[in-house]
């Protein structure tokens, strides 16, 4: 997920009078992707309804259709009272092999507990039952700040960091993390990131993977807004090493931050990053990119201008961007774009996005 909280603090499903399938206007989103054993592209998007239920739309390129499934809908022993109105959402896909992958979902409760579910039988061609979502470890281990952003990571690819991770802010606004090492039968191991430029309260968090053929060169970067209102990065090696850096991009209070990577950290396919930030005050989405070893604060991305006002965005490594935009009759919808940039080519292409269409929800 990549936007700060705009919800009514503590509001629960019992306060909601709408039990339909309309999107919550202040819904956050999260997205993940994978390529299946047949070479088909698969995209997942999670979001919240007015009923406060969490749903997932899944797309398989072989079917060319979005399949909508409930994830948290008040059944399967998970009450909607455990879902915050306007909760941040995090989603990741953990790669085991071409036919086996896990999907992890995270959200926040009205009492600020970080909730999580996972499933290992995700289909993108048929509707899924909520009963397939479970969790093997004790729940409610972590409590975030009131309305904290949440981001997560699962082993994205063969050349990506192992293990499962979650990141959020605590009530002192520090960025905290949890790592689920395979050898740790007790569950999560805590990670604290205190030696970085202080984040703003309720900053948007965005995560981008750092792939590499050499395991020692792998990791991830978390992007966030500092207390002084600039974009910053937290570079993390996936174990205990990390460093921080501020970037030359100013942000406003309700900026949403999303990011994805291209290339590798140790090959001729040089590592690159695309970071998109909203400016709701100016109705614009701004691009900051990393190319040939340098960070550049670039211009507005005109194709994504309709994403700014709602400031709710998500992206996946498949270069698909999702935005909540205004629809008819006071409702909202989720629209998808695809990045057409060439990572090793002309940087003018970095602002090239084509609208794909509306996501079925």
GROMACS .gro file of N, CA and C in nm, residues 73-172:
model
  300
   73UNK      N    1  -1.457  -1.102   0.469
   73UNK     CA    2  -1.595  -1.056   0.447
   73UNK      C    3  -1.688  -1.089   0.563
   74UNK      N    4  -1.629  -1.119   0.681
   74UNK     CA    5  -1.710  -1.151   0.797
   74UNK      C    6  -1.736  -1.299   0.814
   75UNK      N    7  -1.689  -1.381   0.722
   75UNK     CA    8  -1.704  -1.525   0.734
   75UNK      C    9  -1.570  -1.585   0.774
   76UNK      N   10  -1.567  -1.717   0.784
   76UNK     CA   11  -1.442  -1.787   0.815
   76UNK      C   12  -1.381  -1.744   0.947
   77UNK      N   13  -1.468  -1.700   1.040
   77UNK     CA   14  -1.421  -1.666   1.174
   77UNK      C   15  -1.347  -1.535   1.184
   78UNK      N   16  -1.346  -1.454   1.078
   78UNK     CA   17  -1.277  -1.325   1.081
   78UNK      C   18  -1.382  -1.215   1.070
   79UNK      N   19  -1.404  -1.145   1.180
   79UNK     CA   20  -1.507  -1.042   1.185
   79UNK      C   21  -1.464  -0.917   1.111
   80UNK      N   22  -1.561  -0.849   1.049
   80UNK     CA   23  -1.531  -0.720   0.988
   80UNK      C   24  -1.496  -0.616   1.093
   81UNK      N   25  -1.527  -0.643   1.219
   81UNK     CA   26  -1.486  -0.552   1.326
   81UNK      C   27  -1.335  -0.553   1.346
   82UNK      N   28  -1.265  -0.647   1.281
   82UNK     CA   29  -1.118  -0.650   1.289
   82UNK      C   30  -1.053  -0.571   1.177
   83UNK      N   31  -1.134  -0.501   1.097
   83UNK     CA   32  -1.082  -0.426   0.982
   83UNK      C   33  -1.106  -0.277   1.002
   84UNK      N   34  -1.001  -0.201   1.001
   84UNK     CA   35  -1.010  -0.056   1.015
   84UNK      C   36  -1.073   0.005   0.890
   85UNK      N   37  -1.154   0.107   0.910
   85UNK     CA   38  -1.208   0.184   0.797
   85UNK      C   39  -1.093   0.260   0.731
   86UNK      N   40  -1.068   0.231   0.603
   86UNK     CA   41  -0.957   0.296   0.533
   86UNK      C   42  -0.822   0.238   0.568
   87UNK      N   43  -0.819   0.112   0.611
   87UNK     CA   44  -0.692   0.050   0.650
   87UNK      C   45  -0.591   0.051   0.536
   88UNK      N   46  -0.466   0.064   0.572
   88UNK     CA   47  -0.359   0.035   0.477
   88UNK      C   48  -0.364  -0.114   0.444
   89UNK      N   49  -0.324  -0.149   0.324
   89UNK     CA   50  -0.320  -0.288   0.280
   89UNK      C   51  -0.182  -0.318   0.225
   90UNK      N   52  -0.134  -0.438   0.251
   90UNK     CA   53  -0.007  -0.485   0.194
   90UNK      C   54  -0.029  -0.624   0.138
   91UNK      N   55   0.036  -0.653   0.027
   91UNK     CA   56   0.018  -0.781  -0.043
   91UNK      C   57   0.150  -0.821  -0.105
   92UNK      N   58   0.185  -0.948  -0.093
   92UNK     CA   59   0.304  -0.997  -0.163
   92UNK      C   60   0.284  -1.141  -0.204
   93UNK      N   61   0.360  -1.182  -0.303
   93UNK     CA   62   0.361  -1.320  -0.352
   93UNK      C   63   0.498  -1.379  -0.325
   94UNK      N   64   0.502  -1.494  -0.257
   94UNK     CA   65   0.629  -1.561  -0.225
   94UNK      C   66   0.651  -1.674  -0.325
   95UNK      N   67   0.760  -1.664  -0.399
   95UNK     CA   68   0.793  -1.762  -0.502
   95UNK      C   69   0.867  -1.882  -0.442
   96UNK      N   70   0.809  -2.002  -0.456
   96UNK     CA   71   0.880  -2.126  -0.423
   96UNK      C   72   0.937  -2.189  -0.550
   97UNK      N   73   0.849  -2.208  -0.649
   97UNK     CA   74   0.889  -2.254  -0.782
   97UNK      C   75   0.780  -2.213  -0.880
   98UNK      N   76   0.791  -2.255  -1.004
   98UNK     CA   77   0.699  -2.206  -1.106
   98UNK      C   78   0.554  -2.248  -1.083
   99UNK      N   79   0.533  -2.352  -1.002
   99UNK     CA   80   0.396  -2.399  -0.977
   99UNK      C   81   0.351  -2.378  -0.833
  100UNK      N   82   0.439  -2.328  -0.748
  100UNK     CA   83   0.405  -2.315  -0.605
  100UNK      C   84   0.444  -2.176  -0.557
  101UNK      N   85   0.344  -2.104  -0.507
  101UNK     CA   86   0.369  -1.971  -0.452
  101UNK      C   87   0.266  -1.944  -0.343
  102UNK      N   88   0.304  -1.862  -0.246
  102UNK     CA   89   0.214  -1.820  -0.138
  102UNK      C   90   0.179  -1.673  -0.158
  103UNK      N   91   0.061  -1.635  -0.112
  103UNK     CA   92   0.018  -1.496  -0.114
  103UNK      C   93  -0.006  -1.451   0.030
  104UNK      N   94   0.052  -1.338   0.069
  104UNK     CA   95   0.037  -1.283   0.204
  104UNK      C   96  -0.038  -1.150   0.197
  105UNK      N   97  -0.134  -1.133   0.287
  105UNK     CA   98  -0.211  -1.009   0.298
  105UNK      C   99  -0.197  -0.953   0.439
  106UNK      N  100  -0.187  -0.820   0.451
  106UNK     CA  101  -0.179  -0.753   0.581
  106UNK      C  102  -0.274  -0.635   0.582
  107UNK      N  103  -0.334  -0.611   0.700
  107UNK     CA  104  -0.418  -0.492   0.719
  107UNK      C  105  -0.412  -0.452   0.866
  108UNK      N  106  -0.475  -0.340   0.900
  108UNK     CA  107  -0.473  -0.289   1.037
  108UNK      C  108  -0.614  -0.291   1.095
  109UNK      N  109  -0.624  -0.325   1.222
  109UNK     CA  110  -0.753  -0.328   1.291
  109UNK      C  111  -0.784  -0.191   1.350
  110UNK      N  112  -0.908  -0.169   1.396
  110UNK     CA  113  -0.941  -0.041   1.461
  110UNK      C  114  -0.858  -0.014   1.587
  111UNK      N  115  -0.800  -0.121   1.647
  111UNK     CA  116  -0.714  -0.103   1.763
  111UNK      C  117  -0.566  -0.097   1.723
  112UNK      N  118  -0.540  -0.087   1.592
  112UNK     CA  119  -0.406  -0.067   1.535
  112UNK      C  120  -0.320  -0.193   1.530
  113UNK      N  121  -0.379  -0.309   1.562
  113UNK     CA  122  -0.305  -0.435   1.545
  113UNK      C  123  -0.285  -0.462   1.397
  114UNK      N  124  -0.169  -0.519   1.363
  114UNK     CA  125  -0.142  -0.559   1.226
  114UNK      C  126  -0.193  -0.702   1.208
  115UNK      N  127  -0.291  -0.719   1.122
  115UNK     CA  128  -0.351  -0.849   1.096
  115UNK      C  129  -0.292  -0.909   0.968
  116UNK      N  130  -0.292  -1.040   0.959
  116UNK     CA  131  -0.236  -1.103   0.839
  116UNK      C  132  -0.303  -1.236   0.809
  117UNK      N  133  -0.312  -1.268   0.681
  117UNK     CA  134  -0.360  -1.397   0.631
  117UNK      C  135  -0.270  -1.441   0.516
  118UNK      N  136  -0.271  -1.572   0.488
  118UNK     CA  137  -0.198  -1.618   0.371
  118UNK      C  138  -0.271  -1.737   0.310
  119UNK      N  139  -0.244  -1.762   0.182
  119UNK     CA  140  -0.295  -1.883   0.117
  119UNK      C  141  -0.194  -1.930   0.014
  120UNK      N  142  -0.195  -2.061  -0.012
  120UNK     CA  143  -0.099  -2.118  -0.106
  120UNK      C  144  -0.167  -2.182  -0.226
  121UNK      N  145  -0.295  -2.153  -0.246
  121UNK     CA  146  -0.367  -2.212  -0.359
  121UNK      C  147  -0.439  -2.105  -0.440
  122UNK      N  148  -0.375  -1.990  -0.455
  122UNK     CA  149  -0.439  -1.878  -0.524
  122UNK      C  150  -0.462  -1.910  -0.671
  123UNK      N  151  -0.585  -1.885  -0.716
  123UNK     CA  152  -0.620  -1.898  -0.856
  123UNK      C  153  -0.651  -1.760  -0.912
  124UNK      N  154  -0.611  -1.737  -1.035
  124UNK     CA  155  -0.644  -1.611  -1.102
  124UNK      C  156  -0.747  -1.633  -1.213
  125UNK      N  157  -0.805  -1.753  -1.218
  125UNK     CA  158  -0.902  -1.784  -1.322
  125UNK      C  159  -1.038  -1.826  -1.267
  126UNK      N  160  -1.051  -1.834  -1.135
  126UNK     CA  161  -1.179  -1.869  -1.075
  126UNK      C  162  -1.193  -1.801  -0.939
  127UNK      N  163  -1.317  -1.779  -0.898
  127UNK     CA  164  -1.344  -1.713  -0.770
  127UNK      C  165  -1.295  -1.800  -0.655
  128UNK      N  166  -1.233  -1.737  -0.556
  128UNK     CA  167  -1.178  -1.808  -0.441
  128UNK      C  168  -1.266  -1.788  -0.319
  129UNK      N  169  -1.273  -1.890  -0.234
  129UNK     CA  170  -1.346  -1.880  -0.108
  129UNK      C  171  -1.258  -1.818  -0.001
  130UNK      N  172  -1.316  -1.736   0.087
  130UNK     CA  173  -1.237  -1.682   0.199
  130UNK      C  174  -1.179  -1.791   0.289
  131UNK      N  175  -1.239  -1.909   0.286
  131UNK     CA  176  -1.193  -2.017   0.374
  131UNK      C  177  -1.051  -2.062   0.343
  132UNK      N  178  -1.003  -2.030   0.224
  132UNK     CA  179  -0.867  -2.069   0.188
  132UNK      C  180  -0.759  -1.980   0.247
  133UNK      N  181  -0.800  -1.869   0.311
  133UNK     CA  182  -0.705  -1.778   0.373
  133UNK      C  183  -0.688  -1.815   0.520
  134UNK      N  184  -0.565  -1.846   0.561
  134UNK     CA  185  -0.535  -1.887   0.698
  134UNK      C  186  -0.409  -1.816   0.744
  135UNK      N  187  -0.365  -1.847   0.867
  135UNK     CA  188  -0.237  -1.798   0.913
  135UNK      C  189  -0.179  -1.895   1.015
  136UNK      N  190  -0.054  -1.942   0.995
  136UNK     CA  191   0.001  -2.048   1.081
  136UNK      C  192   0.063  -2.001   1.211
  137UNK      N  193   0.086  -1.869   1.227
  137UNK     CA  194   0.152  -1.821   1.347
  137UNK      C  195   0.055  -1.740   1.432
  138UNK      N  196   0.096  -1.705   1.553
  138UNK     CA  197   0.010  -1.626   1.640
  138UNK      C  198  -0.015  -1.490   1.577
  139UNK      N  199  -0.138  -1.441   1.591
  139UNK     CA  200  -0.176  -1.315   1.530
  139UNK      C  201  -0.153  -1.199   1.626
  140UNK      N  202  -0.164  -1.078   1.574
  140UNK     CA  203  -0.154  -0.956   1.654
  140UNK      C  204  -0.020  -0.940   1.724
  141UNK      N  205   0.086  -0.990   1.664
  141UNK     CA  206   0.219  -0.970   1.723
  141UNK      C  207   0.258  -0.823   1.720
  142UNK      N  208   0.219  -0.753   1.614
  142UNK     CA  209   0.262  -0.615   1.595
  142UNK      C  210   0.145  -0.519   1.605
  143UNK      N  211   0.175  -0.402   1.661
  143UNK     CA  212   0.079  -0.292   1.666
  143UNK      C  213   0.144  -0.170   1.603
  144UNK      N  214   0.076  -0.112   1.506
  144UNK     CA  215   0.131   0.003   1.436
  144UNK      C  216   0.080   0.133   1.494
  145UNK      N  217   0.133   0.243   1.444
  145UNK     CA  218   0.078   0.374   1.478
  145UNK      C  219  -0.065   0.382   1.428
  146UNK      N  220  -0.141   0.473   1.484
  146UNK     CA  221  -0.280   0.491   1.444
  146UNK      C  222  -0.286   0.528   1.296
  147UNK      N  223  -0.334   0.437   1.211
  147UNK     CA  224  -0.341   0.464   1.068
  147UNK      C  225  -0.211   0.446   0.993
  148UNK      N  226  -0.119   0.365   1.046
  148UNK     CA  227   0.010   0.346   0.982
  148UNK      C  228  -0.005   0.287   0.842
  149UNK      N  229   0.084   0.327   0.753
  149UNK     CA  230   0.101   0.257   0.626
  149UNK      C  231   0.170   0.124   0.653
  150UNK      N  232   0.141   0.025   0.569
  150UNK     CA  233   0.201  -0.108   0.580
  150UNK      C  234   0.253  -0.148   0.443
  151UNK      N  235   0.375  -0.202   0.437
  151UNK     CA  236   0.425  -0.264   0.315
  151UNK      C  237   0.484  -0.399   0.351
  152UNK      N  238   0.485  -0.489   0.255
  152UNK     CA  239   0.536  -0.624   0.282
  152UNK      C  240   0.614  -0.675   0.162
  153UNK      N  241   0.687  -0.782   0.186
  153UNK     CA  242   0.769  -0.843   0.081
  153UNK      C  243   0.773  -0.993   0.104
  154UNK      N  244   0.759  -1.070  -0.003
  154UNK     CA  245   0.786  -1.213  -0.004
  154UNK      C  246   0.879  -1.241  -0.120
  155UNK      N  247   0.957  -1.343  -0.112
  155UNK     CA  248   1.056  -1.372  -0.217
  155UNK      C  249   0.992  -1.358  -0.356
  156UNK      N  250   1.029  -1.254  -0.426
  156UNK     CA  251   0.962  -1.217  -0.551
  156UNK      C  252   1.007  -1.303  -0.669
  157UNK      N  253   1.133  -1.348  -0.667
  157UNK     CA  254   1.188  -1.417  -0.784
  157UNK      C  255   1.307  -1.502  -0.741
  158UNK      N  256   1.359  -1.579  -0.834
  158UNK     CA  257   1.473  -1.666  -0.805
  158UNK      C  258   1.592  -1.586  -0.755
  159UNK      N  259   1.612  -1.466  -0.810
  159UNK     CA  260   1.727  -1.383  -0.776
  159UNK      C  261   1.692  -1.272  -0.679
  160UNK      N  262   1.588  -1.293  -0.600
  160UNK     CA  263   1.544  -1.194  -0.502
  160UNK      C  264   1.571  -1.242  -0.361
  161UNK      N  265   1.567  -1.149  -0.267
  161UNK     CA  266   1.589  -1.180  -0.125
  161UNK      C  267   1.493  -1.288  -0.077
  162UNK      N  268   1.545  -1.379   0.003
  162UNK     CA  269   1.462  -1.484   0.062
  162UNK      C  270   1.375  -1.426   0.174
  163UNK      N  271   1.285  -1.511   0.223
  163UNK     CA  272   1.205  -1.484   0.343
  163UNK      C  273   1.090  -1.387   0.319
  164UNK      N  274   1.020  -1.361   0.428
  164UNK     CA  275   0.898  -1.280   0.428
  164UNK      C  276   0.918  -1.163   0.523
  165UNK      N  277   0.873  -1.044   0.483
  165UNK     CA  278   0.897  -0.921   0.560
  165UNK      C  279   0.770  -0.837   0.567
  166UNK      N  280   0.760  -0.761   0.677
  166UNK     CA  281   0.656  -0.660   0.691
  166UNK      C  282   0.718  -0.535   0.751
  167UNK      N  283   0.672  -0.417   0.710
  167UNK     CA  284   0.724  -0.289   0.759
  167UNK      C  285   0.608  -0.195   0.786
  168UNK      N  286   0.621  -0.116   0.893
  168UNK     CA  287   0.515  -0.023   0.934
  168UNK      C  288   0.575   0.079   1.029
  169UNK      N  289   0.495   0.176   1.073
  169UNK     CA  290   0.540   0.273   1.174
  169UNK      C  291   0.480   0.240   1.309
  170UNK      N  292   0.559   0.263   1.416
  170UNK     CA  293   0.505   0.246   1.550
  170UNK      C  294   0.454   0.380   1.602
  171UNK      N  295   0.414   0.384   1.730
  171UNK     CA  296   0.351   0.506   1.782
  171UNK      C  297   0.451   0.618   1.808
  172UNK      N  298   0.581   0.593   1.785
  172UNK     CA  299   0.680   0.701   1.788
  172UNK      C  300   0.719   0.744   1.647
   0.00000   0.00000   0.00000
